[in-house]
């Protein structure tokens, strides 16, 4: 089995008195695309944010390359090679595309900047064309590309994506998923993808986990989960 990049063990996360995660265990190997699917409110975003240290896990542990990162500050986790593409993209609307990408590179050795910028522009030529345009004036799909590009500027080894397909037209969703596949297969970045669009996510992923009420309910290869009766009934029918 490939080396483990991310290991989540028994993670419990609370918002005040509300418990959102109840002892979550999962593993992502180096070079894998792993997806986490589940209904609204299942705790998917909470898990992604807990991996990034905000909110902190109250119980359990999170390890990156075998080193415990539970309780580290978010910038320290980013420095270790984890980047997050948050739900809703959260680009800086009044900054240009170029400036947004610069923001992603703040923790990185500046000598890499030009090379990394060209790599992002090669991946998303649309961003190169719109380099001076304000982020807020881009289409939803372009904003998602910018959010992914910004994350790549921090040279992640592990990229965490929270619902990148949300609110996008089917054709654009396909482009975004193709880009994610290229980032994994061509650039060797390990991917942990949170999605409500279970069909696309499971087709793309090597493996998947189904989260329900803050607990892992099922896991398997993308293919196994696509064929699973419970997954089909709960997350794929009509989708
Ligand atoms: P979605 O697809 O809607 O983003 P999700 O699976 O990502 O859903 P979370 O957003 O992680 O789910 O939410 C998990 C649970 O935690 C839900 O019950 C939600 O209401 C609760 N929750 C999330 N954020 C907060 C918060 N800031 N304060 C209190 N409760 C929260």
Coordinates of N, CA and C and ligand atoms in Angstrom, one line a residue:
X1 N 0.8 -1.2 0.0 CA 0.0 0.0 0.0 C 0.9 1.3 0.0
X2 N 0.4 2.3 -0.7 CA 1.2 3.5 -0.8 C 1.4 4.2 0.6
X3 N 2.4 5.0 0.7 CA 2.7 5.7 1.9 C 1.5 6.6 2.3
X4 N 1.2 6.7 3.6 CA 0.1 7.5 4.0 C 0.5 9.0 4.1
X5 N -0.3 9.9 3.5 CA -0.1 11.3 3.5 C -0.8 11.9 4.7
X6 N -2.1 11.5 4.8 CA -3.0 12.1 5.8 C -3.7 11.0 6.6
X7 N -3.6 11.1 7.9 CA -4.3 10.1 8.7 C -5.1 10.8 9.8
X8 N -6.4 10.6 9.7 CA -7.4 11.2 10.7 C -7.8 10.1 11.6
X9 N -7.7 10.3 12.9 CA -8.0 9.2 13.8 C -8.9 9.7 15.0
X10 N -10.1 9.1 15.0 CA -11.0 9.4 16.1 C -11.3 10.9 16.3
X11 N -11.4 11.6 15.3 CA -11.5 13.1 15.4 C -12.9 13.5 15.8
X12 N -13.0 14.3 16.9 CA -14.2 14.8 17.4 C -14.1 16.4 17.4
X13 N -15.1 17.0 16.7 CA -15.0 18.5 16.7 C -16.4 19.1 17.2
X14 N -16.3 20.1 17.9 CA -17.5 20.7 18.5 C -17.6 22.2 18.1
X15 N -18.8 22.7 17.9 CA -19.0 24.1 17.9 C -19.7 24.5 19.2
X16 N -19.0 25.0 20.2 CA -19.6 25.2 21.5 C -20.0 23.9 22.0
X17 N -21.3 23.7 22.3 CA -21.8 22.5 22.9 C -22.3 21.5 21.8
X18 N -22.3 21.9 20.6 CA -22.8 21.1 19.5 C -21.6 20.2 18.9
X19 N -21.8 18.9 18.9 CA -20.8 18.1 18.4 C -21.0 17.8 16.9
X20 N -20.1 18.2 16.1 CA -20.3 18.1 14.6 C -19.6 16.8 14.1
X21 N -18.5 16.4 14.7 CA -17.8 15.2 14.3 C -17.7 14.2 15.5
X22 N -18.0 12.9 15.2 CA -18.0 12.0 16.3 C -17.0 10.9 16.1
X23 N -15.8 11.1 16.2 CA -14.8 10.1 16.1 C -14.6 9.6 14.6
X24 N -14.1 10.5 13.8 CA -13.9 10.2 12.4 C -12.5 9.6 12.1
X25 N -12.5 8.5 11.4 CA -11.2 7.9 11.0 C -11.2 7.9 9.5
X26 N -10.1 8.3 8.9 CA -9.9 8.1 7.5 C -8.4 8.3 7.1
X27 N -8.1 7.9 5.9 CA -6.7 7.9 5.5 C -6.6 8.3 4.0
X28 N -5.6 9.1 3.7 CA -5.4 9.4 2.3 C -3.9 9.1 2.0
X29 N -3.7 8.2 1.0 CA -2.3 7.9 0.6 C -1.7 8.9 -0.3
X30 N -0.4 8.9 -0.4 CA 0.3 9.8 -1.3 C -0.1 9.6 -2.7
X31 N -0.5 10.7 -3.4 CA -0.8 10.6 -4.8 C -2.3 10.2 -5.1
X32 N -3.0 9.9 -4.0 CA -4.4 9.5 -4.2 C -5.4 10.7 -4.4
X33 N -6.5 10.4 -5.0 CA -7.6 11.3 -5.0 C -8.7 10.6 -4.1
X34 N -9.0 11.2 -3.0 CA -10.0 10.6 -2.1 C -11.1 11.7 -1.9
X35 N -12.3 11.2 -2.0 CA -13.5 12.1 -1.9 C -14.2 11.8 -0.6
X36 N -14.8 12.8 -0.1 CA -15.7 12.7 1.1 C -17.1 13.2 0.7
X37 N -18.1 12.3 0.6 CA -19.4 12.7 0.2 C -20.4 12.6 1.4
X38 N -21.5 13.2 1.3 CA -22.5 13.2 2.3 C -23.5 14.3 2.2
X39 N -24.6 14.2 2.9 CA -25.7 15.2 2.8 C -25.2 16.5 3.4
X40 N -26.1 17.5 3.1 CA -25.9 18.8 3.8 C -25.9 18.6 5.3
X41 N -24.9 19.3 5.9 CA -24.8 19.2 7.4 C -24.2 18.0 8.0
X42 N -23.7 17.1 7.1 CA -23.1 15.8 7.6 C -21.8 16.1 8.4
X43 N -21.2 17.2 8.1 CA -19.9 17.5 8.8 C -18.7 17.5 7.9
X44 N -19.0 17.5 6.6 CA -17.9 17.5 5.6 C -16.9 18.7 5.7
X45 N -17.6 19.9 5.7 CA -16.7 21.1 5.8 C -16.0 21.1 7.1
X46 N -16.7 20.7 8.1 CA -16.1 20.7 9.5 C -14.8 19.9 9.5
X47 N -14.9 18.7 8.9 CA -13.7 17.8 8.8 C -12.6 18.5 8.1
X48 N -12.9 19.1 6.9 CA -11.8 19.8 6.2 C -11.2 20.9 7.0
X49 N -12.0 21.7 7.6 CA -11.5 22.8 8.4 C -10.7 22.3 9.6
X50 N -11.2 21.2 10.2 CA -10.5 20.6 11.4 C -9.1 20.2 10.9
X51 N -9.0 19.6 9.7 CA -7.6 19.2 9.3 C -6.7 20.4 9.2
X52 N -7.3 21.6 8.8 CA -6.5 22.8 8.7 C -6.4 23.6 10.1
X53 N -6.9 23.0 11.1 CA -6.6 23.5 12.5 C -7.6 24.5 13.0
X54 N -8.7 24.8 12.2 CA -9.7 25.8 12.7 C -11.1 25.4 12.2
X55 N -12.0 24.9 13.0 CA -11.8 24.7 14.5 C -10.8 23.5 14.8
X56 N -10.3 23.5 16.0 CA -9.4 22.4 16.4 C -10.2 21.2 16.8
X57 N -9.6 20.1 16.6 CA -10.2 18.8 17.1 C -10.2 18.8 18.6
X58 N -11.3 18.4 19.2 CA -11.3 18.4 20.7 C -10.7 17.0 21.1
X59 N -10.9 16.0 20.3 CA -10.4 14.7 20.6 C -9.9 14.1 19.3
X60 N -9.0 13.0 19.4 CA -8.5 12.4 18.3 C -7.2 13.0 17.8
X61 N -6.7 12.5 16.6 CA -5.5 13.1 16.1 C -5.5 13.2 14.6
X62 N -4.7 14.1 14.1 CA -4.5 14.2 12.6 C -3.0 14.2 12.4
X63 N -2.6 13.4 11.5 CA -1.1 13.3 11.1 C -0.9 13.5 9.7
X64 N 0.2 14.2 9.4 CA 0.6 14.5 8.0 C 2.0 13.9 7.8
X65 N 2.1 13.0 6.9 CA 3.4 12.3 6.7 C 3.9 11.7 8.0
X66 N 2.9 11.2 8.8 CA 3.3 10.5 10.1 C 3.6 11.4 11.2
X67 N 3.5 12.8 11.0 CA 3.8 13.7 12.0 C 2.5 14.3 12.5
X68 N 2.3 14.4 13.8 CA 1.1 14.9 14.4 C 1.0 16.4 14.1
X69 N -0.2 16.8 13.5 CA -0.4 18.2 13.3 C -1.6 18.7 14.1
X70 N -2.2 17.8 14.9 CA -3.4 18.2 15.6 C -3.0 19.4 16.5
X71 N -3.8 20.5 16.5 CA -3.5 21.6 17.4 C -2.5 22.6 16.9
X72 N -1.9 22.3 15.7 CA -1.0 23.3 15.1 C -1.8 24.5 14.6
X73 N -1.2 25.7 14.5 CA -1.9 26.8 13.9 C -2.0 26.6 12.4
X74 N -3.1 27.2 11.8 CA -3.3 27.0 10.4 C -2.1 27.3 9.5
X75 N -1.5 28.5 9.8 CA -0.3 28.8 8.9 C 0.8 27.8 9.0
X76 N 0.9 27.2 10.2 CA 1.9 26.1 10.3 C 1.6 24.9 9.5
X77 N 0.3 24.6 9.4 CA -0.2 23.5 8.6 C 0.0 23.8 7.2
X78 N -0.3 25.0 6.7 CA 0.0 25.4 5.3 C 1.4 25.3 5.0
X79 N 2.3 25.7 5.9 CA 3.7 25.6 5.7 C 4.2 24.2 5.5
X80 N 3.5 23.3 6.1 CA 3.9 21.9 5.9 C 3.3 21.2 4.6
X81 N 2.6 22.0 3.8 CA 2.3 21.5 2.5 C 0.8 21.2 2.3
X82 N -0.1 21.8 3.2 CA -1.5 21.6 3.0 C -2.1 22.9 2.5
X83 N -2.9 22.8 1.5 CA -3.7 24.0 1.0 C -5.2 23.7 0.9
X84 N -6.0 24.7 1.3 CA -7.4 24.5 1.3 C -8.1 25.4 0.2
X85 N -9.0 24.9 -0.5 CA -9.8 25.7 -1.4 C -11.2 25.7 -0.7
X86 N -11.5 26.8 -0.1 CA -12.7 26.8 0.8 C -14.0 26.8 0.0
X87 N -15.1 26.3 0.7 CA -16.4 26.4 0.1 C -16.7 27.8 -0.2
X88 N -17.4 28.1 -1.4 CA -17.7 29.4 -1.8 C -16.5 30.2 -2.3
X89 N -15.4 29.5 -2.5 CA -14.2 30.1 -3.2 C -13.4 31.1 -2.4
X90 N -14.2 32.1 -1.8 CA -13.5 33.2 -1.0 C -12.3 33.8 -1.6
X91 N -12.4 34.1 -2.9 CA -11.4 34.9 -3.5 C -11.5 36.4 -3.0
X92 N -10.5 37.2 -3.3 CA -10.6 38.6 -2.9 C -11.2 39.4 -4.1
X93 N -12.5 39.8 -3.9 CA -13.2 40.3 -5.1 C -12.6 41.6 -5.7
X94 N -12.0 42.4 -4.8 CA -11.5 43.7 -5.3 C -10.1 43.7 -5.8
X95 N -9.4 42.5 -5.6 CA -8.1 42.4 -6.1 C -8.1 41.7 -7.5
X96 N -7.1 42.0 -8.3 CA -7.0 41.4 -9.6 C -6.7 39.9 -9.5
X97 N -6.8 39.2 -10.6 CA -6.4 37.8 -10.6 C -5.0 37.6 -10.2
X98 N -4.1 38.4 -10.7 CA -2.7 38.3 -10.4 C -2.5 38.5 -8.9
X99 N -3.1 39.5 -8.3 CA -3.0 39.8 -6.9 C -3.5 38.7 -6.0
X100 N -4.6 38.1 -6.5 CA -5.2 36.9 -5.7 C -4.1 35.8 -5.7
X101 N -3.5 35.6 -6.9 CA -2.5 34.5 -6.9 C -1.3 34.8 -6.1
X102 N -0.9 36.1 -6.1 CA 0.2 36.5 -5.2 C -0.1 36.2 -3.7
X103 N -1.4 36.4 -3.3 CA -1.8 36.2 -1.9 C -1.6 34.7 -1.5
X104 N -1.7 33.8 -2.5 CA -1.5 32.4 -2.3 C -0.1 32.0 -2.0
X105 N 0.8 32.9 -2.5 CA 2.2 32.6 -2.4 C 3.0 33.2 -1.3
X106 N 2.2 33.8 -0.3 CA 2.9 34.6 0.7 C 3.8 33.8 1.6
X107 N 3.5 32.5 1.8 CA 4.3 31.7 2.7 C 5.4 30.9 2.0
X108 N 5.6 31.2 0.7 CA 6.5 30.4 -0.2 C 7.7 31.2 -0.5
X109 N 8.8 30.6 -0.7 CA 10.1 31.2 -1.2 C 9.8 32.0 -2.5
X110 N 10.0 33.3 -2.5 CA 9.6 34.1 -3.6 C 10.4 33.8 -4.9
X111 N 11.5 33.1 -4.8 CA 12.2 32.7 -6.1 C 11.4 31.7 -6.9
X112 N 10.4 31.1 -6.3 CA 9.5 30.2 -7.1 C 8.4 30.9 -7.8
X113 N 8.2 32.1 -7.5 CA 6.9 32.8 -7.8 C 6.6 32.7 -9.3
X114 N 7.6 33.2 -10.2 CA 7.3 33.2 -11.6 C 7.0 31.9 -12.2
X115 N 7.8 30.9 -11.8 CA 7.6 29.5 -12.3 C 6.2 29.0 -11.9
X116 N 5.8 29.3 -10.6 CA 4.5 28.7 -10.1 C 3.3 29.5 -10.8
X117 N 3.5 30.8 -11.1 CA 2.5 31.5 -11.7 C 2.3 31.0 -13.2
X118 N 3.4 30.7 -13.8 CA 3.2 30.2 -15.2 C 2.6 28.8 -15.2
X119 N 2.9 28.0 -14.2 CA 2.3 26.7 -14.0 C 0.7 26.8 -13.9
X120 N 0.3 27.8 -13.1 CA -1.1 28.0 -12.8 C -1.8 28.5 -14.1
X121 N -1.1 29.4 -14.8 CA -1.6 30.0 -16.1 C -1.7 28.9 -17.2
X122 N -0.7 28.0 -17.1 CA -0.8 26.9 -18.1 C -2.0 25.9 -17.8
X123 N -2.2 25.8 -16.5 CA -3.4 24.9 -16.1 C -4.7 25.6 -16.4
X124 N -4.8 26.9 -16.2 CA -6.0 27.7 -16.4 C -5.7 28.9 -17.3
X125 N -5.6 28.7 -18.7 CA -5.3 29.8 -19.6 C -6.3 31.0 -19.4
X126 N -7.5 30.7 -19.0 CA -8.5 31.7 -18.8 C -8.0 32.8 -17.8
X127 N -7.3 32.3 -16.8 CA -6.8 33.2 -15.7 C -5.7 34.1 -16.3
X128 N -4.9 33.5 -17.2 CA -3.8 34.3 -17.8 C -4.5 35.5 -18.7
X129 N -5.5 35.1 -19.4 CA -6.2 36.1 -20.2 C -6.8 37.2 -19.3
X130 N -7.3 36.9 -18.1 CA -7.9 37.8 -17.2 C -7.0 38.3 -16.1
X131 N -5.8 38.2 -16.3 CA -4.8 38.5 -15.2 C -5.0 39.8 -14.5
X132 N -5.4 40.9 -15.2 CA -5.6 42.2 -14.6 C -7.0 42.4 -14.1
X133 N -7.9 41.5 -14.4 CA -9.3 41.7 -14.1 C -9.6 41.5 -12.6
X134 N -10.5 42.2 -12.0 CA -10.8 42.0 -10.6 C -11.5 40.7 -10.4
X135 N -11.1 40.0 -9.3 CA -11.7 38.7 -9.0 C -13.2 38.7 -9.0
X136 N -13.8 39.7 -8.4 CA -15.2 39.8 -8.3 C -16.0 39.9 -9.6
X137 N -15.3 40.2 -10.7 CA -16.0 40.3 -11.9 C -15.9 39.0 -12.8
X138 N -15.2 38.0 -12.2 CA -15.1 36.8 -13.0 C -16.4 35.9 -12.8
X139 N -16.6 35.0 -13.8 CA -17.7 34.1 -13.7 C -17.5 33.1 -12.5
X140 N -18.5 32.4 -12.1 CA -18.4 31.4 -11.0 C -17.3 30.4 -11.3
X141 N -17.2 29.9 -12.6 CA -16.2 28.9 -12.9 C -14.8 29.5 -12.9
X142 N -14.7 30.7 -13.3 CA -13.4 31.3 -13.3 C -12.9 31.6 -11.9
X143 N -13.9 32.0 -11.0 CA -13.6 32.2 -9.6 C -13.1 30.9 -9.0
X144 N -13.7 29.8 -9.4 CA -13.3 28.5 -8.8 C -11.9 28.2 -9.3
X145 N -11.6 28.5 -10.6 CA -10.3 28.2 -11.1 C -9.3 29.1 -10.3
X146 N -9.7 30.3 -10.0 CA -8.8 31.2 -9.3 C -8.5 30.7 -7.9
X147 N -9.6 30.2 -7.3 CA -9.4 29.7 -5.9 C -8.5 28.5 -5.9
X148 N -8.6 27.7 -6.9 CA -7.7 26.5 -7.0 C -6.3 27.0 -7.3
X149 N -6.2 27.9 -8.3 CA -4.8 28.4 -8.6 C -4.2 29.1 -7.4
X150 N -4.9 29.8 -6.7 CA -4.3 30.5 -5.5 C -3.8 29.4 -4.5
X151 N -4.6 28.4 -4.3 CA -4.1 27.3 -3.4 C -2.8 26.7 -4.0
X152 N -2.8 26.5 -5.3 CA -1.6 25.8 -5.9 C -0.3 26.7 -5.7
X153 N -0.5 28.0 -5.6 CA 0.6 28.9 -5.4 C 1.4 28.7 -4.1
X154 N 0.7 28.0 -3.2 CA 1.4 27.7 -1.9 C 2.2 26.4 -2.0
X155 N 2.3 25.8 -3.3 CA 3.0 24.6 -3.5 C 2.6 23.4 -2.6
X156 N 1.3 23.1 -2.6 CA 0.8 22.1 -1.6 C 1.2 20.7 -2.1
X157 N 1.4 19.8 -1.1 CA 1.5 18.4 -1.4 C 0.2 17.8 -1.2
X158 N -0.6 18.4 -0.4 CA -2.0 17.9 -0.1 C -3.0 19.1 -0.4
X159 N -3.9 18.9 -1.3 CA -4.9 19.9 -1.6 C -6.2 19.5 -1.2
X160 N -6.9 20.3 -0.3 CA -8.2 20.1 0.2 C -9.2 21.0 -0.5
X161 N -10.2 20.4 -1.1 CA -11.2 21.1 -1.9 C -12.5 21.0 -1.3
X162 N -13.2 22.1 -1.0 CA -14.6 22.0 -0.4 C -15.6 22.4 -1.5
X163 N -16.3 21.4 -2.0 CA -17.4 21.6 -2.9 C -17.1 22.5 -4.1
X164 N -16.0 22.1 -4.9 CA -15.7 23.0 -6.0 C -16.7 23.1 -7.1
X165 N -17.7 22.2 -7.1 CA -18.7 22.2 -8.2 C -19.9 23.0 -7.8
X166 N -20.0 23.5 -6.6 CA -21.2 24.1 -6.1 C -21.6 25.3 -6.9
X167 N -22.8 25.3 -7.4 CA -23.4 26.4 -8.2 C -22.9 26.6 -9.6
X168 N -22.1 25.6 -10.1 CA -21.6 25.7 -11.5 C -22.4 24.9 -12.5
X169 N -22.4 25.4 -13.7 CA -23.1 24.7 -14.8 C -22.3 23.4 -15.1
X170 N -23.1 22.3 -15.6 CA -22.5 21.0 -15.8 C -21.2 21.0 -16.6
X171 N -21.1 21.8 -17.7 CA -19.9 21.9 -18.5 C -18.7 22.4 -17.7
X172 N -19.0 23.4 -16.9 CA -17.9 24.0 -16.1 C -17.5 23.0 -15.0
X173 N -18.5 22.3 -14.5 CA -18.1 21.3 -13.4 C -17.2 20.3 -14.0
X174 N -17.5 19.9 -15.3 CA -16.6 18.9 -16.0 C -15.1 19.4 -16.1
X175 N -15.0 20.7 -16.5 CA -13.7 21.3 -16.6 C -13.0 21.4 -15.3
X176 N -13.7 21.7 -14.2 CA -13.1 21.8 -12.9 C -12.6 20.4 -12.5
X177 N -13.4 19.4 -12.7 CA -13.0 18.0 -12.3 C -11.8 17.5 -13.2
X178 N -11.8 17.9 -14.4 CA -10.7 17.6 -15.3 C -9.4 18.2 -14.7
X179 N -9.5 19.5 -14.3 CA -8.4 20.2 -13.8 C -7.9 19.5 -12.5
X180 N -8.8 19.1 -11.6 CA -8.4 18.4 -10.4 C -7.7 17.1 -10.7
X181 N -8.2 16.4 -11.7 CA -7.5 15.1 -12.1 C -6.1 15.4 -12.6
X182 N -5.9 16.5 -13.4 CA -4.6 16.8 -13.9 C -3.6 17.2 -12.8
X183 N -4.2 18.0 -11.8 CA -3.3 18.4 -10.6 C -2.8 17.1 -9.9
X184 N -3.7 16.1 -9.8 CA -3.2 14.9 -9.1 C -2.3 14.1 -10.0
X185 N -2.7 13.8 -11.2 CA -2.0 12.8 -12.1 C -0.7 13.4 -12.7
X186 N -0.8 14.7 -13.1 CA 0.4 15.3 -13.7 C 1.3 16.0 -12.7
X187 N 0.7 16.6 -11.7 CA 1.6 17.4 -10.8 C 1.9 16.6 -9.5
X188 N 1.2 15.5 -9.4 CA 1.5 14.6 -8.2 C 1.0 15.1 -6.9
X189 N 0.0 16.0 -6.9 CA -0.5 16.6 -5.7 C -1.6 15.6 -5.2
X190 N -1.6 15.3 -3.9 CA -2.6 14.4 -3.3 C -3.9 15.3 -3.1
X191 N -5.0 14.6 -3.4 CA -6.3 15.4 -3.3 C -7.3 14.8 -2.3
X192 N -7.8 15.7 -1.5 CA -9.0 15.3 -0.6 C -10.1 16.2 -1.0
X193 N -11.1 15.6 -1.6 CA -12.2 16.4 -2.2 C -13.5 16.2 -1.5
X194 N -14.1 17.3 -0.9 CA -15.4 17.2 -0.3 C -16.4 17.6 -1.4
X195 N -17.4 16.8 -1.6 CA -18.4 17.1 -2.6 C -19.8 16.6 -2.2
X196 N -20.8 17.4 -2.7 CA -22.2 16.9 -2.7 C -22.5 16.3 -4.0
X197 N -21.8 16.6 -5.0 CA -22.0 16.0 -6.3 C -21.3 14.7 -6.4
X198 N -22.0 13.7 -5.7 CA -21.4 12.4 -5.5 C -21.0 11.6 -6.7
X199 N -21.8 11.8 -7.8 CA -21.5 11.0 -9.0 C -20.2 11.4 -9.6
X200 N -20.0 12.7 -9.8 CA -18.7 13.2 -10.4 C -17.6 12.8 -9.5
X201 N -17.8 13.1 -8.2 CA -16.7 12.9 -7.3 C -16.2 11.5 -7.2
X202 N -17.2 10.5 -7.2 CA -16.8 9.1 -7.1 C -16.2 8.6 -8.4
X203 N -16.6 9.2 -9.5 CA -16.0 8.7 -10.8 C -14.6 9.2 -10.8
X204 N -14.3 10.3 -10.3 CA -12.9 10.9 -10.3 C -12.0 10.2 -9.3
X205 N -12.6 9.8 -8.1 CA -11.7 9.5 -7.0 C -11.2 8.0 -7.0
X206 N -10.1 7.8 -6.5 CA -9.6 6.4 -6.3 C -10.4 5.8 -5.2
X207 N -10.6 6.5 -4.1 CA -11.4 6.0 -3.0 C -12.3 7.1 -2.4
X208 N -13.3 6.6 -1.7 CA -14.3 7.6 -1.1 C -14.7 7.2 0.3
X209 N -15.2 8.2 1.0 CA -15.8 8.0 2.3 C -17.2 8.7 2.3
X210 N -18.2 8.0 2.9 CA -19.5 8.7 3.1 C -19.6 9.1 4.5
X211 N -19.9 10.4 4.7 CA -20.1 10.9 6.1 C -21.6 11.1 6.3
X212 N -22.1 10.7 7.5 CA -23.5 10.9 7.8 C -23.5 11.3 9.3
X213 N -24.1 12.4 9.6 CA -24.2 12.8 11.1 C -22.9 12.8 11.8
X214 N -21.9 13.2 11.1 CA -20.6 13.4 11.8 C -19.8 12.1 12.0
X215 N -20.3 11.0 11.3 CA -19.6 9.7 11.4 C -19.3 9.1 10.0
X216 N -18.2 8.4 9.8 CA -18.0 7.7 8.6 C -19.0 6.5 8.5
X217 N -19.8 6.5 7.5 CA -20.8 5.4 7.4 C -20.3 4.3 6.4
X218 N -19.7 4.7 5.4 CA -19.2 3.8 4.4 C -17.9 4.2 3.8
X219 N -17.1 3.3 3.3 CA -15.9 3.7 2.6 C -15.6 2.6 1.5
X220 N -14.9 2.9 0.5 CA -14.5 2.0 -0.5 C -13.9 2.7 -1.7
X221 N -13.6 1.9 -2.8 CA -13.1 2.6 -4.0 C -14.3 3.4 -4.6
X222 N -13.9 4.3 -5.4 CA -14.9 5.1 -6.1 C -15.9 4.2 -6.8
X223 N -15.4 3.2 -7.5 CA -16.3 2.3 -8.2 C -17.2 1.5 -7.3
X224 N -16.7 1.0 -6.2 CA -17.5 0.3 -5.2 C -18.7 1.2 -4.7
X225 N -18.3 2.4 -4.3 CA -19.3 3.3 -3.8 C -20.4 3.7 -4.8
X226 N -19.9 3.8 -6.1 CA -20.9 4.1 -7.1 C -21.9 3.0 -7.3
X227 N -21.5 1.8 -7.0 CA -22.3 0.6 -7.2 C -23.1 0.3 -5.9
X228 N -22.8 0.9 -4.8 CA -23.4 0.6 -3.5 C -24.9 1.0 -3.5
X229 N -25.7 0.1 -3.1 CA -27.2 0.4 -3.1 C -27.5 1.6 -2.2
X230 N -26.9 1.7 -1.1 CA -27.2 2.8 -0.1 C -26.8 4.1 -0.7
X231 N -25.6 4.1 -1.3 CA -25.1 5.3 -1.9 C -26.0 5.8 -3.1
X232 N -26.4 4.8 -3.9 CA -27.2 5.1 -5.0 C -28.6 5.7 -4.5
X233 N -29.1 5.1 -3.5 CA -30.4 5.6 -3.1 C -30.3 7.0 -2.4
X234 N -29.3 7.2 -1.6 CA -29.2 8.4 -0.8 C -28.6 9.5 -1.5
X235 N -27.6 9.2 -2.4 CA -26.8 10.4 -2.9 C -26.8 10.4 -4.5
X236 N -27.2 9.4 -5.2 CA -27.1 9.4 -6.6 C -28.5 9.5 -7.3
X237 N -29.5 8.9 -6.8 CA -30.8 8.8 -7.5 C -31.3 10.3 -7.8
X238 N -31.5 10.5 -9.0 CA -32.1 11.8 -9.4 C -31.0 12.8 -9.5
X239 N -29.7 12.4 -9.1 CA -28.6 13.4 -9.1 C -27.9 13.4 -10.4
Ligands
LIG1 P1 -22.7 21.6 3.8 O1 -22.7 20.7 2.6 O2 -24.0 22.2 4.0 O3 -21.5 22.5 3.9 P2 -21.4 19.8 5.6 O4 -21.5 18.4 5.5 O5 -20.1 20.5 5.1 O6 -22.6 20.5 5.0 P3 -20.9 21.2 8.1 O7 -21.0 22.5 7.5 O8 -19.5 20.7 8.4 O9 -21.6 20.1 7.1 O10 -21.8 21.1 9.4 C1 -21.9 20.1 10.3 C2 -22.8 20.4 11.5 O11 -22.2 21.4 12.2 C3 -24.1 20.9 11.1 O12 -25.1 20.5 12.0 C4 -24.0 22.4 11.2 O13 -25.2 23.0 11.5 C5 -23.0 22.6 12.3 N1 -22.2 23.8 12.2 C6 -21.4 24.1 11.1 N2 -20.8 25.3 11.3 C7 -21.2 25.7 12.5 C8 -20.9 26.9 13.3 N3 -20.0 27.8 12.9 N4 -21.5 27.0 14.5 C9 -22.3 26.0 14.9 N5 -22.7 24.9 14.3 C10 -22.1 24.8 13.1

